[in-house]
């Protein structure tokens, strides 16, 4: 078991290794950002690369390719130390194949793709099942890789699928779109929440209606997350989170992870920083994280300066220039994600003792 105070492995990335700046950042702040990320790397809550690779199975992520915005060199340059790999089916595909069996099949295929990815790049990616795995991977210079979320709609009238997902390594479930979490949280939905708590599976409230999100946050004994979102108060995009939900997350010790999507945040690094400022103000320093939603091909609009994971140090430099204490930046990048994973495990152990 890794001691969280162990000196983490450094990959030797310095400010001079970053690509040419797309936005103006003070050199001193950038150096501080790189130094901070060497100790407190980014735990990114959302990357859709698995679906992209499911369509392009022969793509090599050890080399940079303009056809995909995520690869191992750019993850390392950006200081990413943990990654949650989304296993959600794109909405267009889900609507084309409305049958739950097809969504389940697509999800299982993505799990297989993700596990194959870990086996193919063992020196860079490490399957993570726990907070200790997350710390161990960081200390060994690998990127801790969590599987999830998976779609909640794959669960119908039985919790067996949830237990099977857990056995395959999945640690996050997204209730949005499930019949048990639409207008309200049904009786079966409460069972799902309890079982997720027992298994230490995080509940990801992305795209849940505000009333349902608040209900799940209140029903869960473990912290809940929103793996990729932005502040609806700054941009009323339907995928962005309201202040009401951010307040509920704060009450539940949850975590809202801000995305890098032009439609939801605006078209610049500074706009993303504005959303981080707002989420931090409402959810608190312990309730804000990063969930960029990288992992796509060309054509997906990204804020200037944040077109791929290598831009993370510039964002951190911007926050430091805005006066964020380094202790709170460390929570943003690493500490808050580690906490919710560890708290979910604590809740699961407590549930086991009660049983």
mmCIF file with all atom_site columns, N, CA, C and O in Angstrom, residues 256-286:
data_model
loop_
_atom_site.group_PDB
_atom_site.id
_atom_site.type_symbol
_atom_site.label_atom_id
_atom_site.label_alt_id
_atom_site.label_comp_id
_atom_site.label_asym_id
_atom_site.label_entity_id
_atom_site.label_seq_id
_atom_site.pdbx_PDB_ins_code
_atom_site.Cartn_x
_atom_site.Cartn_y
_atom_site.Cartn_z
_atom_site.occupancy
_atom_site.B_iso_or_equiv
_atom_site.pdbx_formal_charge
_atom_site.auth_seq_id
_atom_site.auth_comp_id
_atom_site.auth_asym_id
_atom_site.auth_atom_id
_atom_site.pdbx_PDB_model_num
ATOM 1   N N  . UNK A 1 256 ? -17.909 18.456 -8.303  1.00 0.00 ? 256 UNK A N  1
ATOM 2   C CA . UNK A 1 256 ? -18.285 18.871 -9.658  1.00 0.00 ? 256 UNK A CA 1
ATOM 3   C C  . UNK A 1 256 ? -17.003 19.128 -10.449 1.00 0.00 ? 256 UNK A C  1
ATOM 4   O O  . UNK A 1 256 ? -16.181 19.962 -10.056 1.00 0.00 ? 256 UNK A O  1
ATOM 5   N N  . UNK A 1 257 ? -16.842 18.427 -11.573 1.00 0.00 ? 257 UNK A N  1
ATOM 6   C CA . UNK A 1 257 ? -15.608 18.471 -12.357 1.00 0.00 ? 257 UNK A CA 1
ATOM 7   C C  . UNK A 1 257 ? -15.873 19.247 -13.646 1.00 0.00 ? 257 UNK A C  1
ATOM 8   O O  . UNK A 1 257 ? -16.751 18.877 -14.434 1.00 0.00 ? 257 UNK A O  1
ATOM 9   N N  . UNK A 1 258 ? -15.139 20.312 -13.850 1.00 0.00 ? 258 UNK A N  1
ATOM 10  C CA . UNK A 1 258 ? -15.431 21.269 -14.921 1.00 0.00 ? 258 UNK A CA 1
ATOM 11  C C  . UNK A 1 258 ? -14.836 20.791 -16.242 1.00 0.00 ? 258 UNK A C  1
ATOM 12  O O  . UNK A 1 258 ? -13.672 20.379 -16.319 1.00 0.00 ? 258 UNK A O  1
ATOM 13  N N  . UNK A 1 259 ? -15.655 20.877 -17.292 1.00 0.00 ? 259 UNK A N  1
ATOM 14  C CA . UNK A 1 259 ? -15.295 20.404 -18.623 1.00 0.00 ? 259 UNK A CA 1
ATOM 15  C C  . UNK A 1 259 ? -14.571 21.472 -19.430 1.00 0.00 ? 259 UNK A C  1
ATOM 16  O O  . UNK A 1 259 ? -14.581 22.660 -19.074 1.00 0.00 ? 259 UNK A O  1
ATOM 17  N N  . UNK A 1 260 ? -13.952 21.056 -20.530 1.00 0.00 ? 260 UNK A N  1
ATOM 18  C CA . UNK A 1 260 ? -13.328 21.978 -21.481 1.00 0.00 ? 260 UNK A CA 1
ATOM 19  C C  . UNK A 1 260 ? -14.070 21.835 -22.801 1.00 0.00 ? 260 UNK A C  1
ATOM 20  O O  . UNK A 1 260 ? -13.583 21.203 -23.740 1.00 0.00 ? 260 UNK A O  1
ATOM 21  N N  . UNK A 1 261 ? -15.251 22.403 -22.858 1.00 0.00 ? 261 UNK A N  1
ATOM 22  C CA . UNK A 1 261 ? -16.121 22.292 -24.030 1.00 0.00 ? 261 UNK A CA 1
ATOM 23  C C  . UNK A 1 261 ? -16.637 23.687 -24.336 1.00 0.00 ? 261 UNK A C  1
ATOM 24  O O  . UNK A 1 261 ? -17.331 24.297 -23.522 1.00 0.00 ? 261 UNK A O  1
ATOM 25  N N  . UNK A 1 262 ? -16.283 24.192 -25.510 1.00 0.00 ? 262 UNK A N  1
ATOM 26  C CA . UNK A 1 262 ? -16.618 25.569 -25.859 1.00 0.00 ? 262 UNK A CA 1
ATOM 27  C C  . UNK A 1 262 ? -18.096 25.879 -25.694 1.00 0.00 ? 262 UNK A C  1
ATOM 28  O O  . UNK A 1 262 ? -18.473 26.951 -25.200 1.00 0.00 ? 262 UNK A O  1
ATOM 29  N N  . UNK A 1 263 ? -18.956 24.938 -26.074 1.00 0.00 ? 263 UNK A N  1
ATOM 30  C CA . UNK A 1 263 ? -20.398 25.189 -25.986 1.00 0.00 ? 263 UNK A CA 1
ATOM 31  C C  . UNK A 1 263 ? -20.851 25.379 -24.549 1.00 0.00 ? 263 UNK A C  1
ATOM 32  O O  . UNK A 1 263 ? -21.846 26.057 -24.281 1.00 0.00 ? 263 UNK A O  1
ATOM 33  N N  . UNK A 1 264 ? -20.118 24.804 -23.604 1.00 0.00 ? 264 UNK A N  1
ATOM 34  C CA . UNK A 1 264 ? -20.551 24.838 -22.215 1.00 0.00 ? 264 UNK A CA 1
ATOM 35  C C  . UNK A 1 264 ? -19.775 25.829 -21.359 1.00 0.00 ? 264 UNK A C  1
ATOM 36  O O  . UNK A 1 264 ? -20.284 26.319 -20.344 1.00 0.00 ? 264 UNK A O  1
ATOM 37  N N  . UNK A 1 265 ? -18.540 26.140 -21.759 1.00 0.00 ? 265 UNK A N  1
ATOM 38  C CA . UNK A 1 265 ? -17.721 27.016 -20.922 1.00 0.00 ? 265 UNK A CA 1
ATOM 39  C C  . UNK A 1 265 ? -17.394 28.351 -21.566 1.00 0.00 ? 265 UNK A C  1
ATOM 40  O O  . UNK A 1 265 ? -17.111 29.322 -20.865 1.00 0.00 ? 265 UNK A O  1
ATOM 41  N N  . UNK A 1 266 ? -17.395 28.409 -22.887 1.00 0.00 ? 266 UNK A N  1
ATOM 42  C CA . UNK A 1 266 ? -16.863 29.565 -23.584 1.00 0.00 ? 266 UNK A CA 1
ATOM 43  C C  . UNK A 1 266 ? -15.619 29.149 -24.340 1.00 0.00 ? 266 UNK A C  1
ATOM 44  O O  . UNK A 1 266 ? -15.143 28.018 -24.218 1.00 0.00 ? 266 UNK A O  1
ATOM 45  N N  . UNK A 1 267 ? -15.070 30.074 -25.127 1.00 0.00 ? 267 UNK A N  1
ATOM 46  C CA . UNK A 1 267 ? -14.045 29.682 -26.099 1.00 0.00 ? 267 UNK A CA 1
ATOM 47  C C  . UNK A 1 267 ? -12.618 29.988 -25.684 1.00 0.00 ? 267 UNK A C  1
ATOM 48  O O  . UNK A 1 267 ? -11.728 30.054 -26.524 1.00 0.00 ? 267 UNK A O  1
ATOM 49  N N  . UNK A 1 268 ? -12.367 30.176 -24.389 1.00 0.00 ? 268 UNK A N  1
ATOM 50  C CA . UNK A 1 268 ? -10.999 30.491 -23.965 1.00 0.00 ? 268 UNK A CA 1
ATOM 51  C C  . UNK A 1 268 ? -10.666 29.821 -22.641 1.00 0.00 ? 268 UNK A C  1
ATOM 52  O O  . UNK A 1 268 ? -11.557 29.454 -21.859 1.00 0.00 ? 268 UNK A O  1
ATOM 53  N N  . UNK A 1 269 ? -9.379  29.696 -22.390 1.00 0.00 ? 269 UNK A N  1
ATOM 54  C CA . UNK A 1 269 ? -8.899  29.194 -21.103 1.00 0.00 ? 269 UNK A CA 1
ATOM 55  C C  . UNK A 1 269 ? -9.414  30.075 -19.968 1.00 0.00 ? 269 UNK A C  1
ATOM 56  O O  . UNK A 1 269 ? -9.771  29.574 -18.899 1.00 0.00 ? 269 UNK A O  1
ATOM 57  N N  . UNK A 1 270 ? -9.458  31.366 -20.194 1.00 0.00 ? 270 UNK A N  1
ATOM 58  C CA . UNK A 1 270 ? -9.930  32.283 -19.160 1.00 0.00 ? 270 UNK A CA 1
ATOM 59  C C  . UNK A 1 270 ? -11.395 32.023 -18.817 1.00 0.00 ? 270 UNK A C  1
ATOM 60  O O  . UNK A 1 270 ? -11.795 32.123 -17.653 1.00 0.00 ? 270 UNK A O  1
ATOM 61  N N  . UNK A 1 271 ? -12.211 31.668 -19.813 1.00 0.00 ? 271 UNK A N  1
ATOM 62  C CA . UNK A 1 271 ? -13.613 31.358 -19.561 1.00 0.00 ? 271 UNK A CA 1
ATOM 63  C C  . UNK A 1 271 ? -13.740 30.098 -18.708 1.00 0.00 ? 271 UNK A C  1
ATOM 64  O O  . UNK A 1 271 ? -14.588 30.027 -17.799 1.00 0.00 ? 271 UNK A O  1
ATOM 65  N N  . UNK A 1 272 ? -12.907 29.094 -18.982 1.00 0.00 ? 272 UNK A N  1
ATOM 66  C CA . UNK A 1 272 ? -12.915 27.879 -18.161 1.00 0.00 ? 272 UNK A CA 1
ATOM 67  C C  . UNK A 1 272 ? -12.550 28.228 -16.722 1.00 0.00 ? 272 UNK A C  1
ATOM 68  O O  . UNK A 1 272 ? -13.172 27.746 -15.765 1.00 0.00 ? 272 UNK A O  1
ATOM 69  N N  . UNK A 1 273 ? -11.540 29.082 -16.557 1.00 0.00 ? 273 UNK A N  1
ATOM 70  C CA . UNK A 1 273 ? -11.148 29.497 -15.212 1.00 0.00 ? 273 UNK A CA 1
ATOM 71  C C  . UNK A 1 273 ? -12.290 30.219 -14.504 1.00 0.00 ? 273 UNK A C  1
ATOM 72  O O  . UNK A 1 273 ? -12.468 30.075 -13.282 1.00 0.00 ? 273 UNK A O  1
ATOM 73  N N  . UNK A 1 274 ? -13.093 30.989 -15.244 1.00 0.00 ? 274 UNK A N  1
ATOM 74  C CA . UNK A 1 274 ? -14.258 31.644 -14.643 1.00 0.00 ? 274 UNK A CA 1
ATOM 75  C C  . UNK A 1 274 ? -15.232 30.611 -14.087 1.00 0.00 ? 274 UNK A C  1
ATOM 76  O O  . UNK A 1 274 ? -15.801 30.789 -12.997 1.00 0.00 ? 274 UNK A O  1
ATOM 77  N N  . UNK A 1 275 ? -15.466 29.531 -14.839 1.00 0.00 ? 275 UNK A N  1
ATOM 78  C CA . UNK A 1 275 ? -16.364 28.477 -14.356 1.00 0.00 ? 275 UNK A CA 1
ATOM 79  C C  . UNK A 1 275 ? -15.790 27.790 -13.121 1.00 0.00 ? 275 UNK A C  1
ATOM 80  O O  . UNK A 1 275 ? -16.523 27.474 -12.178 1.00 0.00 ? 275 UNK A O  1
ATOM 81  N N  . UNK A 1 276 ? -14.472 27.577 -13.116 1.00 0.00 ? 276 UNK A N  1
ATOM 82  C CA . UNK A 1 276 ? -13.847 26.983 -11.935 1.00 0.00 ? 276 UNK A CA 1
ATOM 83  C C  . UNK A 1 276 ? -13.994 27.900 -10.723 1.00 0.00 ? 276 UNK A C  1
ATOM 84  O O  . UNK A 1 276 ? -14.274 27.435 -9.607  1.00 0.00 ? 276 UNK A O  1
ATOM 85  N N  . UNK A 1 277 ? -13.834 29.199 -10.936 1.00 0.00 ? 277 UNK A N  1
ATOM 86  C CA . UNK A 1 277 ? -14.029 30.162 -9.849  1.00 0.00 ? 277 UNK A CA 1
ATOM 87  C C  . UNK A 1 277 ? -15.440 30.048 -9.282  1.00 0.00 ? 277 UNK A C  1
ATOM 88  O O  . UNK A 1 277 ? -15.645 30.044 -8.061  1.00 0.00 ? 277 UNK A O  1
ATOM 89  N N  . UNK A 1 278 ? -16.437 29.950 -10.180 1.00 0.00 ? 278 UNK A N  1
ATOM 90  C CA . UNK A 1 278 ? -17.828 29.920 -9.722  1.00 0.00 ? 278 UNK A CA 1
ATOM 91  C C  . UNK A 1 278 ? -18.141 28.621 -8.974  1.00 0.00 ? 278 UNK A C  1
ATOM 92  O O  . UNK A 1 278 ? -18.769 28.654 -7.907  1.00 0.00 ? 278 UNK A O  1
ATOM 93  N N  . UNK A 1 279 ? -17.719 27.506 -9.538  1.00 0.00 ? 279 UNK A N  1
ATOM 94  C CA . UNK A 1 279 ? -17.990 26.222 -8.873  1.00 0.00 ? 279 UNK A CA 1
ATOM 95  C C  . UNK A 1 279 ? -17.310 26.190 -7.506  1.00 0.00 ? 279 UNK A C  1
ATOM 96  O O  . UNK A 1 279 ? -17.895 25.730 -6.509  1.00 0.00 ? 279 UNK A O  1
ATOM 97  N N  . UNK A 1 280 ? -16.091 26.699 -7.435  1.00 0.00 ? 280 UNK A N  1
ATOM 98  C CA . UNK A 1 280 ? -15.379 26.756 -6.145  1.00 0.00 ? 280 UNK A CA 1
ATOM 99  C C  . UNK A 1 280 ? -16.123 27.630 -5.144  1.00 0.00 ? 280 UNK A C  1
ATOM 100 O O  . UNK A 1 280 ? -16.207 27.297 -3.953  1.00 0.00 ? 280 UNK A O  1
ATOM 101 N N  . UNK A 1 281 ? -16.702 28.731 -5.618  1.00 0.00 ? 281 UNK A N  1
ATOM 102 C CA . UNK A 1 281 ? -17.416 29.627 -4.713  1.00 0.00 ? 281 UNK A CA 1
ATOM 103 C C  . UNK A 1 281 ? -18.675 28.981 -4.145  1.00 0.00 ? 281 UNK A C  1
ATOM 104 O O  . UNK A 1 281 ? -19.014 29.189 -2.971  1.00 0.00 ? 281 UNK A O  1
ATOM 105 N N  . UNK A 1 282 ? -19.387 28.185 -4.953  1.00 0.00 ? 282 UNK A N  1
ATOM 106 C CA . UNK A 1 282 ? -20.659 27.611 -4.501  1.00 0.00 ? 282 UNK A CA 1
ATOM 107 C C  . UNK A 1 282 ? -20.460 26.229 -3.857  1.00 0.00 ? 282 UNK A C  1
ATOM 108 O O  . UNK A 1 282 ? -20.999 25.953 -2.784  1.00 0.00 ? 282 UNK A O  1
ATOM 109 N N  . UNK A 1 283 ? -19.690 25.358 -4.501  1.00 0.00 ? 283 UNK A N  1
ATOM 110 C CA . UNK A 1 283 ? -19.488 23.999 -3.972  1.00 0.00 ? 283 UNK A CA 1
ATOM 111 C C  . UNK A 1 283 ? -18.365 23.945 -2.949  1.00 0.00 ? 283 UNK A C  1
ATOM 112 O O  . UNK A 1 283 ? -18.246 22.949 -2.229  1.00 0.00 ? 283 UNK A O  1
ATOM 113 N N  . UNK A 1 284 ? -17.538 24.977 -2.886  1.00 0.00 ? 284 UNK A N  1
ATOM 114 C CA . UNK A 1 284 ? -16.434 25.016 -1.939  1.00 0.00 ? 284 UNK A CA 1
ATOM 115 C C  . UNK A 1 284 ? -15.152 24.476 -2.536  1.00 0.00 ? 284 UNK A C  1
ATOM 116 O O  . UNK A 1 284 ? -15.162 23.757 -3.539  1.00 0.00 ? 284 UNK A O  1
ATOM 117 N N  . UNK A 1 285 ? -14.013 24.798 -1.927  1.00 0.00 ? 285 UNK A N  1
ATOM 118 C CA . UNK A 1 285 ? -12.721 24.321 -2.444  1.00 0.00 ? 285 UNK A CA 1
ATOM 119 C C  . UNK A 1 285 ? -12.617 22.802 -2.499  1.00 0.00 ? 285 UNK A C  1
ATOM 120 O O  . UNK A 1 285 ? -11.849 22.261 -3.303  1.00 0.00 ? 285 UNK A O  1
ATOM 121 N N  . UNK A 1 286 ? -13.380 22.115 -1.641  1.00 0.00 ? 286 UNK A N  1
ATOM 122 C CA . UNK A 1 286 ? -13.348 20.647 -1.627  1.00 0.00 ? 286 UNK A CA 1
ATOM 123 C C  . UNK A 1 286 ? -14.343 20.047 -2.616  1.00 0.00 ? 286 UNK A C  1
ATOM 124 O O  . UNK A 1 286 ? -14.430 18.820 -2.709  1.00 0.00 ? 286 UNK A O  1
#
